[in-house]
């Protein structure tokens, strides 16, 4: 399932608390800017330093914990903090509070699969729209109510299917890696059919499969769910539908009822139907049966890639278990997996993309700022 993330730009949550709190507001705005631009490590350092001086009020403390919980894939904690934030949301967010109701809906529906709470969140959204405390124009209210109606329809469609389940047996927890054209593949069994699967941390679905393969392995298509964001695929854009596959076996792991993205590359499905883009997508689709994205990796918790022996393993032992005292070195933001690296002692945040064939790609602005040191 795509992690549907909308980038936020909030001018101090649209509300300035008081003119004599200028310094505090600046710090709060800086914290918001760091979090909403995906600068996890800088936000963490800034927050920890600021907290020594007790700068932030409880609302902004919870907001920091909410955003960082999302980034660290701690969805249970994220929903707890967001529920608390919504209690004072009118004061700090104004009408923008509706956006955070939408985030809560998505966390309950697609990550926690708590459909009862998702429906209750929809009821709260409808009530908020009908009360319209900030006098939003009628057209926006009408569109919002239709959006909530569509979300309820999504839940009723998805809840027909069993929830995700994970089993692990005592068999070999390794699988052989195959390298082709600088990509990493390994075999995964989908509903008793084994297919080469691309290992790609740059994909935000559990699994991404073209429609021809989806039909051959028995993916159940959710035809009524049409409002899915487009997928960037090998430089082109395609539309994807949600599907569910009954069982997936990877080494000694077995996953059940997994949400997958089903895309097609017919000309009428391309949002930008340029010949080069169409050719690239068709080539990708013909050579890559299935792609496993980072959400599926989170389900398995620990993955070790041994390049020397060309194996991928799914360990279940304490020697690779991260302790609570360890500082996280990876996080999720805007449908991507990120970590902190440095070049010649220049720190930067990098997108970890196993689907890239480059050693390292630097953005031109970063290079220009640091070209003398690089």
XYZ file of C-alpha atoms in Angstrom:
374
model
C 0.000 0.000 0.000
C 1.467 3.376 -0.803
C 2.241 5.476 2.193
C 0.246 8.510 1.177
C 2.231 11.461 2.489
C 1.395 15.054 1.709
C 4.148 17.563 2.316
C 3.148 20.196 4.860
C 4.114 23.845 4.856
C 2.756 25.447 7.987
C 3.440 29.072 8.907
C 3.506 28.393 12.641
C 0.308 26.413 12.329
C -1.374 29.509 10.966
C -1.694 31.051 14.436
C 0.698 33.339 16.316
C 0.207 32.927 20.020
C 1.416 36.293 21.259
C 3.665 39.140 20.126
C 5.839 38.824 23.222
C 6.636 35.207 22.369
C 8.606 36.114 19.264
C 11.722 34.090 20.169
C 9.663 31.068 21.152
C 7.655 31.297 17.950
C 10.842 31.409 15.905
C 12.032 28.221 17.556
C 8.684 26.530 17.049
C 8.643 27.583 13.408
C 12.182 26.283 12.936
C 11.184 22.940 14.452
C 8.158 22.708 12.130
C 10.281 23.590 9.100
C 12.852 20.926 9.935
C 10.237 18.218 10.485
C 8.061 19.000 7.482
C 11.064 19.136 5.146
C 12.223 15.677 6.254
C 15.337 16.810 8.135
C 14.977 14.246 10.892
C 18.495 14.366 12.308
C 18.673 18.166 12.395
C 15.206 18.309 14.013
C 16.260 15.780 16.643
C 19.425 17.701 17.518
C 17.601 21.040 17.602
C 14.746 19.697 19.736
C 17.029 18.021 22.276
C 19.074 21.200 22.673
C 15.990 23.423 22.915
C 14.342 21.143 25.455
C 17.206 21.784 27.875
C 15.930 25.355 28.013
C 12.234 24.294 28.180
C 11.408 26.306 25.058
C 8.442 24.377 23.683
C 4.965 24.194 25.144
C 3.301 20.746 25.414
C 1.540 21.038 22.047
C 4.784 21.412 20.119
C 6.443 18.704 22.187
C 3.678 16.316 21.124
C 3.909 17.530 17.536
C 7.619 16.696 17.464
C 6.931 13.237 18.897
C 4.145 12.653 16.378
C 6.267 13.538 13.340
C 9.338 11.596 14.511
C 7.196 8.557 15.392
C 5.948 8.537 11.794
C 9.487 8.827 10.486
C 10.650 5.915 12.663
C 7.707 3.725 11.598
C 6.252 3.733 15.136
C 2.680 4.004 13.966
C 1.005 3.135 17.277
C 2.816 5.998 19.000
C 2.126 8.367 16.101
C -1.641 7.840 16.380
C -1.574 8.390 20.165
C 0.234 11.711 19.772
C -1.981 12.790 16.889
C -5.162 12.063 18.851
C -3.811 14.305 21.627
C -2.870 17.030 19.148
C -6.356 17.079 17.642
C -7.818 18.024 21.026
C -6.184 21.475 20.748
C -6.056 21.529 16.961
C -8.494 24.438 16.489
C -6.280 26.740 18.533
C -3.026 25.958 16.748
C -4.036 24.743 13.293
C -7.222 26.565 12.487
C -8.964 25.056 9.461
C -5.774 23.089 8.684
C -6.857 20.701 11.421
C -8.848 18.804 8.775
C -5.564 17.787 7.125
C -4.471 16.054 10.337
C -7.764 14.181 10.557
C -6.884 12.851 7.093
C -3.472 11.725 8.332
C -5.090 9.944 11.273
C -7.478 8.162 8.904
C -4.590 6.924 6.762
C -2.600 5.669 9.761
C -5.587 3.708 11.096
C -6.623 2.358 7.698
C -3.461 1.467 5.825
C -0.873 0.856 8.531
C -2.751 -0.315 11.629
C -5.755 -1.794 9.803
C -7.955 -0.608 12.655
C -11.066 -0.035 10.558
C -13.326 0.709 13.514
C -11.165 3.679 14.517
C -10.801 4.704 10.881
C -14.597 4.884 10.495
C -14.891 6.788 13.771
C -12.300 9.253 12.448
C -14.467 9.701 9.338
C -17.451 10.486 11.559
C -15.373 13.118 13.367
C -14.310 14.616 10.024
C -17.928 14.833 8.861
C -18.983 16.505 12.113
C -16.113 18.986 11.850
C -17.079 19.876 8.292
C -20.751 20.337 9.175
C -19.910 22.564 12.160
C -17.504 24.567 9.965
C -16.029 26.573 12.878
C -13.875 28.754 10.613
C -16.536 29.681 8.065
C -14.991 27.897 5.087
C -16.868 28.424 1.820
C -19.659 26.028 0.916
C -17.867 24.524 -2.082
C -14.902 23.390 0.047
C -17.238 21.927 2.646
C -19.112 20.035 -0.059
C -15.850 18.649 -1.500
C -14.657 17.675 1.967
C -17.855 15.764 2.733
C -17.558 13.911 -0.579
C -13.945 13.049 0.257
C -14.988 11.592 3.612
C -17.735 9.604 1.904
C -15.126 8.140 -0.458
C -12.880 7.252 2.460
C -15.694 5.344 4.142
C -16.183 3.464 0.908
C -12.483 2.578 0.900
C -12.700 1.132 4.396
C -15.788 -0.929 3.614
C -13.972 -2.371 0.587
C -10.727 -3.166 2.397
C -12.321 -4.599 5.540
C -13.906 -7.364 3.441
C -10.447 -8.941 3.341
C -8.496 -10.524 6.236
C -5.860 -8.487 8.026
C -2.145 -8.857 7.348
C -0.586 -11.826 9.149
C 3.051 -12.916 9.456
C 4.498 -16.366 10.243
C 8.073 -17.576 10.517
C 9.080 -21.264 10.427
C 12.319 -23.009 11.393
C 13.630 -23.515 7.871
C 16.587 -21.733 6.247
C 16.256 -17.958 6.658
C 18.449 -17.088 3.670
C 17.805 -16.767 -0.043
C 20.201 -16.354 -2.950
C 20.670 -12.931 -4.511
C 20.866 -12.628 -8.270
C 22.481 -9.546 -9.773
C 21.437 -8.357 -13.231
C 22.085 -4.976 -14.832
C 23.259 -3.670 -11.439
C 19.926 -4.552 -9.795
C 19.427 -7.061 -6.961
C 16.866 -9.862 -7.416
C 15.814 -12.866 -5.382
C 13.094 -15.489 -5.647
C 9.808 -15.042 -3.775
C 6.813 -17.367 -3.965
C 3.428 -15.708 -4.525
C 0.427 -18.016 -4.114
C 2.688 -21.014 -4.883
C 4.218 -19.351 -7.952
C 7.900 -18.367 -7.710
C 8.984 -15.139 -9.391
C 12.155 -13.093 -9.510
C 11.627 -10.020 -7.337
C 13.529 -6.757 -7.400
C 14.756 -5.547 -4.009
C 14.104 -1.798 -4.047
C 14.073 0.486 -1.014
C 12.951 3.304 -3.314
C 9.414 1.864 -3.694
C 6.725 2.827 -1.175
C 4.357 -0.123 -1.792
C 4.676 -3.430 0.056
C 4.931 -4.952 -3.416
C 4.507 -3.450 -6.867
C 3.451 -5.688 -9.758
C 2.338 -5.131 -13.327
C -1.221 -6.145 -14.159
C -0.281 -9.123 -16.344
C 1.724 -10.748 -13.552
C -0.902 -9.752 -10.977
C -3.556 -11.697 -12.870
C -1.254 -14.729 -13.232
C -0.598 -15.004 -9.474
C -4.158 -14.354 -8.339
C -4.005 -10.821 -6.989
C -7.501 -9.737 -5.949
C -8.097 -6.331 -7.502
C -10.086 -3.714 -5.591
C -11.802 -2.150 -8.566
C -13.757 0.352 -6.479
C -10.627 2.044 -5.132
C -9.641 4.427 -7.904
C -8.281 7.492 -6.101
C -4.736 6.204 -5.718
C -1.753 8.473 -6.277
C 0.289 7.919 -9.434
C 3.462 5.859 -9.150
C 6.855 6.980 -10.431
C 8.180 4.006 -12.377
C 11.544 4.140 -14.130
C 11.183 7.845 -14.799
C 7.541 7.716 -15.968
C 4.195 8.004 -14.226
C 1.567 5.260 -14.132
C -1.683 4.774 -12.258
C -1.857 1.978 -9.698
C -4.799 0.134 -8.146
C -4.816 -1.606 -4.802
C -4.831 -5.386 -4.781
C -4.448 -8.104 -2.161
C -2.430 -11.292 -2.481
C -3.221 -14.249 -0.239
C 0.281 -15.509 0.582
C 3.911 -14.570 -0.013
C 6.888 -16.730 1.012
C 10.376 -15.259 1.444
C 12.994 -17.654 2.857
C 11.427 -18.741 6.177
C 8.873 -15.910 6.285
C 5.283 -16.244 5.147
C 3.153 -13.132 4.741
C -0.620 -13.283 4.344
C -3.154 -10.811 2.909
C -0.612 -8.269 1.719
C -1.674 -5.073 -0.035
C 0.059 -4.625 -3.393
C 0.108 -1.927 -6.039
C -1.016 -3.120 -9.477
C 0.062 -0.871 -12.331
C -0.307 -0.967 -16.072
C 1.689 0.638 -18.854
C -0.898 0.950 -21.607
C -0.646 4.272 -23.451
C -3.880 5.596 -22.020
C -2.614 5.001 -18.474
C 0.462 7.207 -18.811
C 0.016 10.624 -17.289
C 2.757 11.997 -19.524
C 2.636 9.992 -22.701
C 6.077 10.767 -24.108
C 7.606 8.072 -26.356
C 10.805 7.820 -24.293
C 8.921 7.528 -21.023
C 6.564 4.910 -22.454
C 9.522 2.860 -23.754
C 11.324 3.022 -20.403
C 8.242 1.880 -18.478
C 7.521 -0.957 -20.892
C 11.154 -2.119 -20.675
C 11.042 -2.027 -16.884
C 7.728 -3.863 -16.724
C 8.894 -6.617 -19.056
C 12.119 -7.256 -17.127
C 10.890 -6.830 -13.525
C 8.041 -9.156 -12.571
C 7.588 -7.879 -9.015
C 9.233 -5.185 -6.900
C 9.440 -5.419 -3.089
C 9.414 -1.986 -1.422
C 10.493 -0.838 1.996
C 7.096 -1.292 3.772
C 7.439 -5.084 3.244
C 10.938 -4.896 4.706
C 9.480 -3.255 7.814
C 7.148 -6.232 8.244
C 10.200 -8.515 8.421
C 12.014 -6.083 10.739
C 15.592 -7.270 10.108
C 17.222 -7.869 6.725
C 20.902 -8.588 6.086
C 22.382 -8.340 2.604
C 25.672 -10.252 2.208
C 27.207 -9.049 -1.048
C 30.305 -11.244 -0.688
C 28.270 -14.454 -0.556
C 25.337 -13.140 -2.638
C 22.727 -13.927 0.007
C 19.862 -12.106 1.663
C 18.917 -13.310 5.142
C 16.102 -12.564 7.561
C 17.795 -13.020 10.947
C 15.944 -13.727 14.160
C 18.630 -13.365 16.799
C 19.613 -10.796 19.450
C 22.919 -9.896 17.810
C 21.242 -7.771 15.167
C 18.424 -6.479 17.358
C 18.633 -2.722 17.839
C 18.545 -1.754 21.497
C 16.581 1.183 22.846
C 19.845 2.977 23.630
C 20.931 2.980 19.985
C 20.307 6.132 18.007
C 18.210 5.393 14.884
C 20.225 5.938 11.717
C 17.370 5.608 9.196
C 13.938 7.147 8.823
C 10.995 7.330 6.400
C 9.864 10.537 4.762
C 7.714 11.323 1.706
C 7.615 7.732 0.436
C 11.363 7.171 0.816
C 13.934 5.658 3.155
C 16.719 7.988 4.336
C 19.918 7.901 6.367
C 22.704 10.303 7.372
C 26.037 10.189 5.569
C 28.958 12.554 5.120
C 31.403 13.497 2.382
C 34.724 14.884 3.591
C 33.093 15.569 6.979
C 30.146 17.373 5.353
C 26.977 15.774 6.799
C 23.948 15.257 4.587
C 20.751 13.205 4.474
C 20.693 10.576 1.731
C 17.878 8.645 0.067
C 18.651 4.918 0.396
C 17.575 3.456 -2.945
C 18.525 -0.124 -3.834
C 16.858 0.480 -7.178
C 19.490 3.017 -8.166
C 22.439 1.905 -10.293
C 24.663 4.821 -9.237
C 27.221 4.741 -6.455
C 25.992 8.119 -5.263
C 23.958 10.947 -6.761
C 24.482 14.472 -5.455
C 21.970 17.251 -5.962
C 23.539 20.128 -7.850
C 22.650 22.664 -5.123
C 24.424 20.574 -2.466
C 27.452 20.233 -4.699
C 27.595 23.949 -5.472
C 27.362 24.864 -1.786
C 30.221 22.523 -0.898
C 32.246 22.207 -4.088
C 35.445 23.571 -2.521
C 35.398 20.876 0.190
C 34.163 18.117 -2.104
